[in-house]
PDB file of C-alpha atoms in Angstrom:
ATOM      1  CA  ARG A1188     111.383 -87.598  17.750  1.00 70.00           C
ATOM      2  CA  GLY A1189     114.838 -86.286  18.501  1.00 95.00           C
ATOM      3  CA  TRP A1190     116.915 -87.201  21.536  1.00 97.00           C
ATOM      4  CA  PHE A1191     115.981 -88.149  25.085  1.00 98.00           C
ATOM      5  CA  SER A1192     118.564 -86.793  27.532  1.00 97.00           C
ATOM      6  CA  GLU A1193     118.670 -87.968  31.121  1.00 96.00           C
ATOM      7  CA  VAL A1194     119.222 -84.661  32.914  1.00 94.00           C
ATOM      8  CA  SER A1195     118.943 -84.640  36.711  1.00 92.00           C
ATOM      9  CA  PRO A1196     120.389 -82.732  39.677  1.00 90.00           C
ATOM     10  CA  PHE A1197     121.067 -86.153  41.175  1.00 90.00           C
ATOM     11  CA  TRP A1198     123.871 -86.642  38.615  1.00 93.00           C
ATOM     12  CA  PRO A1199     124.963 -83.052  37.924  1.00 92.00           C
ATOM     13  CA  GLY A1200     127.105 -82.151  34.950  1.00 95.00           C
ATOM     14  CA  GLN A1201     126.321 -85.231  32.879  1.00 96.00           C
ATOM     15  CA  ALA A1202     123.488 -86.647  30.795  1.00 96.00           C
ATOM     16  CA  GLN A1203     123.242 -89.797  28.718  1.00 96.00           C
ATOM     17  CA  SER A1204     121.175 -89.404  25.543  1.00 97.00           C
ATOM     18  CA  LEU A1205     119.220 -91.944  23.498  1.00 98.00           C
ATOM     19  CA  GLU A1206     117.799 -91.210  20.059  1.00 98.00           C
ATOM     20  CA  VAL A1207     114.023 -91.466  19.962  1.00 98.00           C
ATOM     21  CA  ASP A1208     112.382 -93.249  17.053  1.00 97.00           C
ATOM     22  CA  GLU A1209     108.809 -93.065  18.384  1.00 97.00           C
ATOM     23  CA  VAL A1210     107.159 -91.877  21.597  1.00 98.00           C
ATOM     24  CA  LEU A1211     104.781 -94.614  22.765  1.00 98.00           C
ATOM     25  CA  TRP A1212     103.540 -93.058  26.014  1.00 98.00           C
ATOM     26  CA  ASN A1213     104.086 -89.687  27.663  1.00 98.00           C
ATOM     27  CA  LYS A1214     101.774 -88.921  30.573  1.00 98.00           C
ATOM     28  CA  LYS A1215     101.933 -87.836  34.191  1.00 98.00           C
ATOM     29  CA  SER A1216     100.698 -90.288  36.812  1.00 97.00           C
ATOM     30  CA  GLU A1217      99.564 -89.299  40.279  1.00 96.00           C
ATOM     31  CA  PHE A1218     103.202 -89.341  41.366  1.00 94.00           C
ATOM     32  CA  GLN A1219     105.601 -88.871  38.438  1.00 95.00           C
ATOM     33  CA  ASP A1220     106.181 -88.310  34.730  1.00 96.00           C
ATOM     34  CA  VAL A1221     105.978 -91.565  32.767  1.00 98.00           C
ATOM     35  CA  LEU A1222     107.617 -91.906  29.362  1.00 98.00           C
ATOM     36  CA  VAL A1223     107.949 -94.884  27.029  1.00 98.00           C
ATOM     37  CA  PHE A1224     109.727 -94.597  23.687  1.00 98.00           C
ATOM     38  CA  LYS A1225     111.344 -96.671  20.960  1.00 98.00           C
ATOM     39  CA  ASN A1226     115.075 -96.116  20.574  1.00 98.00           C
ATOM     40  CA  LYS A1227     116.563 -95.813  17.068  1.00 96.00           C
ATOM     41  CA  GLY A1228     119.599 -97.737  18.223  1.00 95.00           C
ATOM     42  CA  PRO A1229     119.965-101.135  19.919  1.00 97.00           C
ATOM     43  CA  TRP A1230     118.072-100.450  23.154  1.00 98.00           C
ATOM     44  CA  GLY A1231     114.540-101.210  21.930  1.00 98.00           C
ATOM     45  CA  THR A1232     111.633 -99.990  24.046  1.00 98.00           C
ATOM     46  CA  CYS A1233     112.754 -97.668  26.851  1.00 98.00           C
ATOM     47  CA  PHE A1234     110.861 -96.699  30.010  1.00 98.00           C
ATOM     48  CA  ALA A1235     111.641 -93.575  32.076  1.00 97.00           C
ATOM     49  CA  LEU A1236     110.211 -92.135  35.299  1.00 95.00           C
ATOM     50  CA  ASP A1237     110.737 -88.428  35.982  1.00 94.00           C
ATOM     51  CA  GLY A1238     113.314 -88.344  33.213  1.00 95.00           C
ATOM     52  CA  ALA A1239     115.400 -91.288  34.494  1.00 95.00           C
ATOM     53  CA  ILE A1240     115.694 -94.542  32.546  1.00 96.00           C
ATOM     54  CA  GLN A1241     114.270 -97.520  34.437  1.00 96.00           C
ATOM     55  CA  VAL A1242     114.083-100.267  31.808  1.00 98.00           C
ATOM     56  CA  THR A1243     115.253-100.906  28.270  1.00 98.00           C
ATOM     57  CA  ASP A1244     114.679-104.091  26.288  1.00 98.00           C
ATOM     58  CA  LYS A1245     118.367-104.710  25.741  1.00 98.00           C
ATOM     59  CA  ASP A1246     119.876-104.466  29.233  1.00 98.00           C
ATOM     60  CA  GLU A1247     117.012-104.922  31.734  1.00 98.00           C
ATOM     61  CA  PHE A1248     118.183-108.458  32.555  1.00 98.00           C
ATOM     62  CA  SER A1249     121.424-107.160  34.047  1.00 98.00           C
ATOM     63  CA  TYR A1250     119.609-105.281  36.798  1.00 98.00           C
ATOM     64  CA  HIS A1251     116.640-107.619  37.315  1.00 98.00           C
ATOM     65  CA  GLU A1252     118.624-110.852  37.429  1.00 98.00           C
ATOM     66  CA  MET A1253     121.326-109.588  39.754  1.00 98.00           C
ATOM     67  CA  MET A1254     118.970-107.744  42.105  1.00 98.00           C
ATOM     68  CA  ALA A1255     116.789-110.829  42.477  1.00 98.00           C
ATOM     69  CA  HIS A1256     119.253-113.709  42.456  1.00 98.00           C
ATOM     70  CA  ILE A1257     121.989-112.294  44.700  1.00 98.00           C
ATOM     71  CA  PRO A1258     119.707-112.288  47.786  1.00 98.00           C
ATOM     72  CA  MET A1259     117.700-115.324  46.675  1.00 98.00           C
ATOM     73  CA  PHE A1260     120.752-117.547  46.190  1.00 98.00           C
ATOM     74  CA  SER A1261     122.184-116.168  49.467  1.00 97.00           C
ATOM     75  CA  HIS A1262     119.249-117.745  51.321  1.00 97.00           C
ATOM     76  CA  PRO A1263     119.024-121.527  51.777  1.00 97.00           C
ATOM     77  CA  ASN A1264     115.245-121.808  51.362  1.00 98.00           C
ATOM     78  CA  PRO A1265     113.397-118.578  50.462  1.00 98.00           C
ATOM     79  CA  LYS A1266     109.636-119.080  50.657  1.00 98.00           C
ATOM     80  CA  ASN A1267     108.044-115.686  51.271  1.00 98.00           C
ATOM     81  CA  VAL A1268     109.357-112.676  49.350  1.00 98.00           C
ATOM     82  CA  LEU A1269     108.389-109.006  49.350  1.00 98.00           C
ATOM     83  CA  ILE A1270     109.292-106.594  46.542  1.00 98.00           C
ATOM     84  CA  ILE A1271     108.831-102.880  47.189  1.00 96.00           C
ATOM     85  CA  GLY A1272     108.792-100.931  43.945  1.00 95.00           C
ATOM     86  CA  GLY A1273     109.594-102.971  40.881  1.00 96.00           C
ATOM     87  CA  GLY A1274     106.182-102.353  39.351  1.00 97.00           C
ATOM     88  CA  ASP A1275     107.423-103.409  35.903  1.00 97.00           C
ATOM     89  CA  GLY A1276     107.513-107.025  37.160  1.00 98.00           C
ATOM     90  CA  GLY A1277     111.095-107.736  36.083  1.00 98.00           C
ATOM     91  CA  VAL A1278     112.469-108.606  39.529  1.00 98.00           C
ATOM     92  CA  MET A1279     109.318-110.560  40.384  1.00 98.00           C
ATOM     93  CA  GLY A1280     109.779-112.751  37.310  1.00 98.00           C
ATOM     94  CA  GLN A1281     113.296-113.646  38.402  1.00 98.00           C
ATOM     95  CA  VAL A1282     112.232-114.391  41.994  1.00 98.00           C
ATOM     96  CA  LEU A1283     109.542-116.758  40.712  1.00 98.00           C
ATOM     97  CA  LYS A1284     112.199-118.911  39.037  1.00 98.00           C
ATOM     98  CA  HIS A1285     113.052-120.285  42.482  1.00 98.00           C
ATOM     99  CA  PRO A1286     110.909-123.390  43.121  1.00 98.00           C
ATOM    100  CA  SER A1287     111.022-122.911  46.905  1.00 98.00           C
ATOM    101  CA  VAL A1288     109.026-119.655  46.619  1.00 98.00           C
ATOM    102  CA  GLU A1289     105.472-119.907  47.927  1.00 98.00           C
ATOM    103  CA  THR A1290     104.419-116.234  47.867  1.00 98.00           C
ATOM    104  CA  VAL A1291     105.732-113.048  46.270  1.00 98.00           C
ATOM    105  CA  THR A1292     104.075-109.751  47.150  1.00 98.00           C
ATOM    106  CA  LEU A1293     104.869-106.671  45.093  1.00 98.00           C
ATOM    107  CA  CYS A1294     104.032-103.254  46.565  1.00 97.00           C
ATOM    108  CA  ASP A1295     104.352-100.278  44.218  1.00 96.00           C
ATOM    109  CA  VAL A1296     103.019 -96.806  44.937  1.00 95.00           C
ATOM    110  CA  ASP A1297     102.170 -95.972  41.322  1.00 96.00           C
ATOM    111  CA  LYS A1298      99.461 -98.022  39.588  1.00 97.00           C
ATOM    112  CA  MET A1299     100.524 -96.672  36.186  1.00 98.00           C
ATOM    113  CA  VAL A1300     103.835 -98.580  36.311  1.00 98.00           C
ATOM    114  CA  PRO A1301     102.381-102.118  36.145  1.00 98.00           C
ATOM    115  CA  GLU A1302      99.822-100.889  33.607  1.00 98.00           C
ATOM    116  CA  ILE A1303     102.625 -99.571  31.379  1.00 98.00           C
ATOM    117  CA  SER A1304     104.551-102.814  31.755  1.00 98.00           C
ATOM    118  CA  LYS A1305     101.542-104.854  30.639  1.00 98.00           C
ATOM    119  CA  MET A1306     101.264-102.699  27.521  1.00 98.00           C
ATOM    120  CA  PHE A1307     104.913-102.425  26.500  1.00 98.00           C
ATOM    121  CA  PHE A1308     106.958-105.046  28.417  1.00 98.00           C
ATOM    122  CA  PRO A1309     104.936-108.293  28.329  1.00 98.00           C
ATOM    123  CA  LYS A1310     108.025-110.441  28.994  1.00 97.00           C
ATOM    124  CA  LEU A1311     108.339-108.684  32.375  1.00 98.00           C
ATOM    125  CA  SER A1312     104.680-108.219  33.303  1.00 98.00           C
ATOM    126  CA  CYS A1313     103.780-111.863  32.657  1.00 98.00           C
ATOM    127  CA  SER A1314     105.070-112.493  36.193  1.00 98.00           C
ATOM    128  CA  PHE A1315     101.877-110.874  37.533  1.00 98.00           C
ATOM    129  CA  ASP A1316      99.893-113.883  36.258  1.00 98.00           C
ATOM    130  CA  ASP A1317     101.736-116.416  38.417  1.00 98.00           C
ATOM    131  CA  PRO A1318      99.407-117.799  41.131  1.00 98.00           C
ATOM    132  CA  ARG A1319     102.096-117.195  43.764  1.00 98.00           C
ATOM    133  CA  ALA A1320     102.206-113.467  42.912  1.00 98.00           C
ATOM    134  CA  THR A1321     100.203-110.641  44.511  1.00 98.00           C
ATOM    135  CA  VAL A1322     100.364-106.992  43.445  1.00 98.00           C
ATOM    136  CA  HIS A1323      99.478-104.310  45.994  1.00 98.00           C
ATOM    137  CA  ILE A1324      99.262-100.649  44.989  1.00 98.00           C
ATOM    138  CA  GLY A1325     100.349 -98.465  47.891  1.00 96.00           C
ATOM    139  CA  ASP A1326     103.231 -96.876  49.778  1.00 93.00           C
ATOM    140  CA  GLY A1327     105.942 -99.370  50.712  1.00 93.00           C
ATOM    141  CA  PHE A1328     106.879 -97.537  53.897  1.00 91.00           C
ATOM    142  CA  GLU A1329     103.288 -97.735  55.155  1.00 94.00           C
ATOM    143  CA  PHE A1330     102.900-101.328  53.933  1.00 96.00           C
ATOM    144  CA  LEU A1331     105.620-102.505  56.333  1.00 95.00           C
ATOM    145  CA  LYS A1332     103.899-101.161  59.461  1.00 93.00           C
ATOM    146  CA  ASP A1333     102.415-104.506  60.525  1.00 94.00           C
ATOM    147  CA  LYS A1334     104.590-107.075  58.733  1.00 96.00           C
ATOM    148  CA  GLU A1335     106.901-108.185  61.545  1.00 96.00           C
ATOM    149  CA  GLY A1336     108.792-111.432  60.879  1.00 97.00           C
ATOM    150  CA  MET A1337     107.022-112.235  57.612  1.00 98.00           C
ATOM    151  CA  TYR A1338     109.644-112.404  54.851  1.00 98.00           C
ATOM    152  CA  ASP A1339     112.680-114.495  53.997  1.00 98.00           C
ATOM    153  CA  VAL A1340     113.842-112.035  51.341  1.00 98.00           C
ATOM    154  CA  MET A1341     112.911-108.398  50.759  1.00 98.00           C
ATOM    155  CA  ILE A1342     113.888-106.566  47.581  1.00 98.00           C
ATOM    156  CA  VAL A1343     113.558-102.781  47.388  1.00 96.00           C
ATOM    157  CA  ASP A1344     113.564-102.003  43.669  1.00 93.00           C
ATOM    158  CA  SER A1345     113.106 -98.263  43.976  1.00 82.00           C
ATOM    159  CA  SER A1346     113.832 -95.312  41.750  1.00 65.00           C
ATOM    160  CA  ASP A1347     116.269 -92.630  42.945  1.00 56.00           C
ATOM    161  CA  PRO A1348     115.930 -90.952  46.392  1.00 54.00           C
ATOM    162  CA  GLU A1349     113.754 -88.084  45.240  1.00 57.00           C
ATOM    163  CA  GLY A1350     110.036 -87.941  44.522  1.00 51.00           C
ATOM    164  CA  PRO A1351     107.865 -90.937  45.486  1.00 50.00           C
ATOM    165  CA  ALA A1352     110.864 -93.130  46.441  1.00 46.00           C
ATOM    166  CA  SER A1353     112.379 -90.677  48.937  1.00 52.00           C
ATOM    167  CA  THR A1354     111.010 -92.481  52.022  1.00 58.00           C
ATOM    168  CA  LEU A1355     112.727 -95.710  50.929  1.00 61.00           C
ATOM    169  CA  PHE A1356     116.231 -94.383  51.613  1.00 61.00           C
ATOM    170  CA  GLY A1357     115.844 -93.362  55.267  1.00 75.00           C
ATOM    171  CA  LYS A1358     116.800 -94.965  58.570  1.00 82.00           C
ATOM    172  CA  GLU A1359     113.204 -95.532  59.708  1.00 86.00           C
ATOM    173  CA  PHE A1360     112.427 -97.463  56.536  1.00 88.00           C
ATOM    174  CA  TYR A1361     115.382 -99.801  57.105  1.00 90.00           C
ATOM    175  CA  GLU A1362     114.297-100.334  60.707  1.00 92.00           C
ATOM    176  CA  ARG A1363     110.926-101.508  59.391  1.00 93.00           C
ATOM    177  CA  CYS A1364     112.662-103.747  56.869  1.00 94.00           C
ATOM    178  CA  ARG A1365     114.718-105.411  59.592  1.00 95.00           C
ATOM    179  CA  LYS A1366     111.631-106.061  61.723  1.00 96.00           C
ATOM    180  CA  SER A1367     109.795-107.537  58.731  1.00 97.00           C
ATOM    181  CA  LEU A1368     112.456-110.187  58.065  1.00 97.00           C
ATOM    182  CA  LYS A1369     112.316-113.712  59.383  1.00 97.00           C
ATOM    183  CA  LYS A1370     115.377-115.053  61.197  1.00 95.00           C
ATOM    184  CA  GLY A1371     118.187-115.362  58.657  1.00 95.00           C
ATOM    185  CA  GLY A1372     116.366-113.122  56.181  1.00 97.00           C
ATOM    186  CA  ARG A1373     117.970-110.858  53.596  1.00 97.00           C
ATOM    187  CA  VAL A1374     117.040-107.399  52.331  1.00 96.00           C
ATOM    188  CA  VAL A1375     118.522-105.915  49.160  1.00 96.00           C
ATOM    189  CA  THR A1376     118.001-102.319  48.099  1.00 94.00           C
ATOM    190  CA  GLN A1377     119.009-100.192  45.132  1.00 92.00           C
ATOM    191  CA  GLY A1378     122.299 -98.487  46.019  1.00 93.00           C
ATOM    192  CA  GLU A1379     123.109 -95.925  43.299  1.00 94.00           C
ATOM    193  CA  SER A1380     126.528 -95.472  41.623  1.00 96.00           C
ATOM    194  CA  PHE A1381     129.755 -95.246  43.594  1.00 97.00           C
ATOM    195  CA  TRP A1382     131.178 -92.891  40.951  1.00 97.00           C
ATOM    196  CA  ILE A1383     128.808 -90.064  41.852  1.00 96.00           C
ATOM    197  CA  HIS A1384     126.982 -91.084  45.039  1.00 95.00           C
ATOM    198  CA  LEU A1385     129.744 -92.384  47.296  1.00 96.00           C
ATOM    199  CA  ASP A1386     128.844 -90.007  50.157  1.00 94.00           C
ATOM    200  CA  LEU A1387     125.229 -91.256  50.084  1.00 91.00           C
ATOM    201  CA  ILE A1388     126.429 -94.871  49.980  1.00 94.00           C
ATOM    202  CA  LYS A1389     128.724 -94.249  52.969  1.00 95.00           C
ATOM    203  CA  SER A1390     125.975 -92.633  55.053  1.00 91.00           C
ATOM    204  CA  MET A1391     123.478 -95.398  54.242  1.00 89.00           C
ATOM    205  CA  THR A1392     126.037 -98.093  55.075  1.00 93.00           C
ATOM    206  CA  LYS A1393     126.606 -96.455  58.476  1.00 92.00           C
ATOM    207  CA  PHE A1394     122.953 -96.235  59.512  1.00 88.00           C
ATOM    208  CA  GLN A1395     122.243 -99.774  58.275  1.00 91.00           C
ATOM    209  CA  ARG A1396     124.969-100.983  60.628  1.00 93.00           C
ATOM    210  CA  ASP A1397     123.729 -98.704  63.403  1.00 92.00           C
ATOM    211  CA  ILE A1398     120.218-100.192  63.362  1.00 91.00           C
ATOM    212  CA  GLY A1399     121.635-103.636  64.039  1.00 93.00           C
ATOM    213  CA  PHE A1400     122.164-105.597  60.824  1.00 94.00           C
ATOM    214  CA  GLU A1401     125.049-108.003  61.453  1.00 93.00           C
ATOM    215  CA  ASN A1402     126.129-107.884  57.812  1.00 95.00           C
ATOM    216  CA  VAL A1403     125.885-104.824  55.574  1.00 96.00           C
ATOM    217  CA  GLU A1404     127.478-105.420  52.195  1.00 97.00           C
ATOM    218  CA  TYR A1405     127.630-103.544  48.910  1.00 98.00           C
ATOM    219  CA  ALA A1406     127.621-105.147  45.476  1.00 98.00           C
ATOM    220  CA  ASN A1407     128.144-103.485  42.105  1.00 98.00           C
ATOM    221  CA  ILE A1408     126.933-104.392  38.624  1.00 98.00           C
ATOM    222  CA  THR A1409     127.236-102.954  35.133  1.00 97.00           C
ATOM    223  CA  ILE A1410     124.205-101.699  33.221  1.00 98.00           C
ATOM    224  CA  PRO A1411     124.972 -99.361  30.329  1.00 97.00           C
ATOM    225  CA  THR A1412     121.795 -97.246  30.288  1.00 98.00           C
ATOM    226  CA  TYR A1413     122.048 -96.210  33.951  1.00 97.00           C
ATOM    227  CA  PRO A1414     124.158 -93.172  34.982  1.00 96.00           C
ATOM    228  CA  CYS A1415     127.884 -93.990  34.819  1.00 97.00           C
ATOM    229  CA  GLY A1416     127.063 -97.437  33.427  1.00 97.00           C
ATOM    230  CA  ASN A1417     126.866 -99.083  36.825  1.00 97.00           C
ATOM    231  CA  ILE A1418     124.650 -99.354  39.887  1.00 97.00           C
ATOM    232  CA  GLY A1419     125.055-100.877  43.322  1.00 97.00           C
ATOM    233  CA  PHE A1420     122.979-102.845  45.799  1.00 96.00           C
ATOM    234  CA  PHE A1421     122.994-102.865  49.585  1.00 96.00           C
ATOM    235  CA  ILE A1422     122.552-106.408  50.933  1.00 97.00           C
ATOM    236  CA  CYS A1423     121.750-106.526  54.643  1.00 96.00           C
ATOM    237  CA  GLY A1424     120.992-109.358  57.032  1.00 95.00           C
ATOM    238  CA  ASP A1425     122.062-111.351  60.040  1.00 91.00           C
ATOM    239  CA  GLY A1426     124.282-114.413  59.937  1.00 85.00           C
ATOM    240  CA  GLU A1427     126.535-115.352  57.053  1.00 90.00           C
ATOM    241  CA  SER A1428     127.862-113.011  54.386  1.00 96.00           C
ATOM    242  CA  CYS A1429     125.918-112.811  51.115  1.00 97.00           C
ATOM    243  CA  SER A1430     129.074-112.463  49.012  1.00 98.00           C
ATOM    244  CA  ALA A1431     128.886-116.085  47.858  1.00 98.00           C
ATOM    245  CA  PRO A1432     125.783-118.119  47.011  1.00 98.00           C
ATOM    246  CA  VAL A1433     124.678-120.857  49.413  1.00 97.00           C
ATOM    247  CA  ARG A1434     122.760-122.530  46.575  1.00 97.00           C
ATOM    248  CA  GLU A1435     123.443-122.666  42.848  1.00 95.00           C
ATOM    249  CA  PRO A1436     121.034-122.515  39.904  1.00 98.00           C
ATOM    250  CA  THR A1437     119.982-125.778  38.347  1.00 97.00           C
ATOM    251  CA  GLU A1438     121.161-126.329  34.781  1.00 97.00           C
ATOM    252  CA  GLU A1439     117.673-125.488  33.559  1.00 97.00           C
ATOM    253  CA  ILE A1440     117.499-122.184  35.461  1.00 97.00           C
ATOM    254  CA  GLN A1441     121.059-121.191  34.521  1.00 98.00           C
ATOM    255  CA  ALA A1442     120.324-121.810  30.837  1.00 98.00           C
ATOM    256  CA  GLY A1443     117.633-119.118  31.010  1.00 97.00           C
ATOM    257  CA  LEU A1444     119.843-116.486  32.686  1.00 98.00           C
ATOM    258  CA  GLN A1445     121.854-113.905  30.770  1.00 98.00           C
ATOM    259  CA  MET A1446     123.760-112.130  33.559  1.00 98.00           C
ATOM    260  CA  TYR A1447     123.574-113.994  36.872  1.00 98.00           C
ATOM    261  CA  SER A1448     125.820-116.934  37.636  1.00 98.00           C
ATOM    262  CA  PRO A1449     127.574-118.036  40.833  1.00 98.00           C
ATOM    263  CA  GLU A1450     130.775-116.471  39.471  1.00 98.00           C
ATOM    264  CA  MET A1451     129.043-113.155  38.704  1.00 98.00           C
ATOM    265  CA  HIS A1452     127.477-113.232  42.182  1.00 98.00           C
ATOM    266  CA  LYS A1453     130.914-113.399  43.811  1.00 98.00           C
ATOM    267  CA  GLN A1454     132.463-110.904  41.409  1.00 98.00           C
ATOM    268  CA  SER A1455     129.835-108.247  42.156  1.00 98.00           C
ATOM    269  CA  PHE A1456     131.177-107.943  45.709  1.00 98.00           C
ATOM    270  CA  VAL A1457     134.743-107.203  44.538  1.00 98.00           C
ATOM    271  CA  LEU A1458     134.950-103.423  44.855  1.00 98.00           C
ATOM    272  CA  PRO A1459     137.666-100.950  43.790  1.00 98.00           C
ATOM    273  CA  PRO A1460     140.022-100.066  46.633  1.00 98.00           C
ATOM    274  CA  PHE A1461     138.742 -96.468  46.896  1.00 98.00           C
ATOM    275  CA  VAL A1462     135.177 -97.718  47.424  1.00 98.00           C
ATOM    276  CA  LYS A1463     136.226-100.435  49.844  1.00 97.00           C
ATOM    277  CA  ARG A1464     138.193 -97.945  51.933  1.00 97.00           C
ATOM    278  CA  ALA A1465     135.334 -95.445  51.986  1.00 96.00           C
ATOM    279  CA  LEU A1466     132.864 -98.054  53.256  1.00 96.00           C
ATOM    280  CA  GLN A1467     135.247 -99.161  56.000  1.00 91.00           C
ATOM    281  CA  GLU A1468     135.598 -95.630  57.447  1.00 82.00           C
TER     282      GLU A1468
END
């Protein structure tokens, strides 16, 4: 018991704290420290990797819905989808809401993550049981070696650029992503917070453009248990901008969503002037 504080050199000088009611899991996997605890406040069950919050019951939908549906609704007919990271199954569950989807492959380096999700986050991990879903345990960078032209949408749901996710933030990884997309495909990747990582966001935007993506865009969402209360996504592809959906959710799908809507899709691309200027440099 006590308080969990999210201390990291990746966000120096600040730390969000959550009061712990009960520790449910605290072990080290082959790659990282894995912690699951019950919060005394409104956040429910909380999941952290190497001391950084990944999922809480209360706000997970903000991240999972927006990360999945922005690229999915930016594509006219997504059939084959790859998720790198995302071992909790939250993004996969959102992707599977699209009836056009024929296959979703999830590649996560750490087998403990889906195991933890099955134990403590059944509403997320139930996506693994869908017959269209395949889970592969392995390194995402290596997985892409021989996947040229295979995917309509790729979603890189990684942790921060240190530890096991470090290879997923480099230029060579994005080159492999681009080669793995079908014509007109989209790739979305976790893009940190513009309040504290603007230099990283600028450098990643530049090399994404340099490797040949016609459109490199940055979207921003709110999620209160992440550092600074927000996080961004890079959305890259060829052809039309992703800043507005090309399809809209059916009434049935929209009724089951808590954060994503066509209006929220468009709004996420409206950036503060200081961020917009920095990304245009």
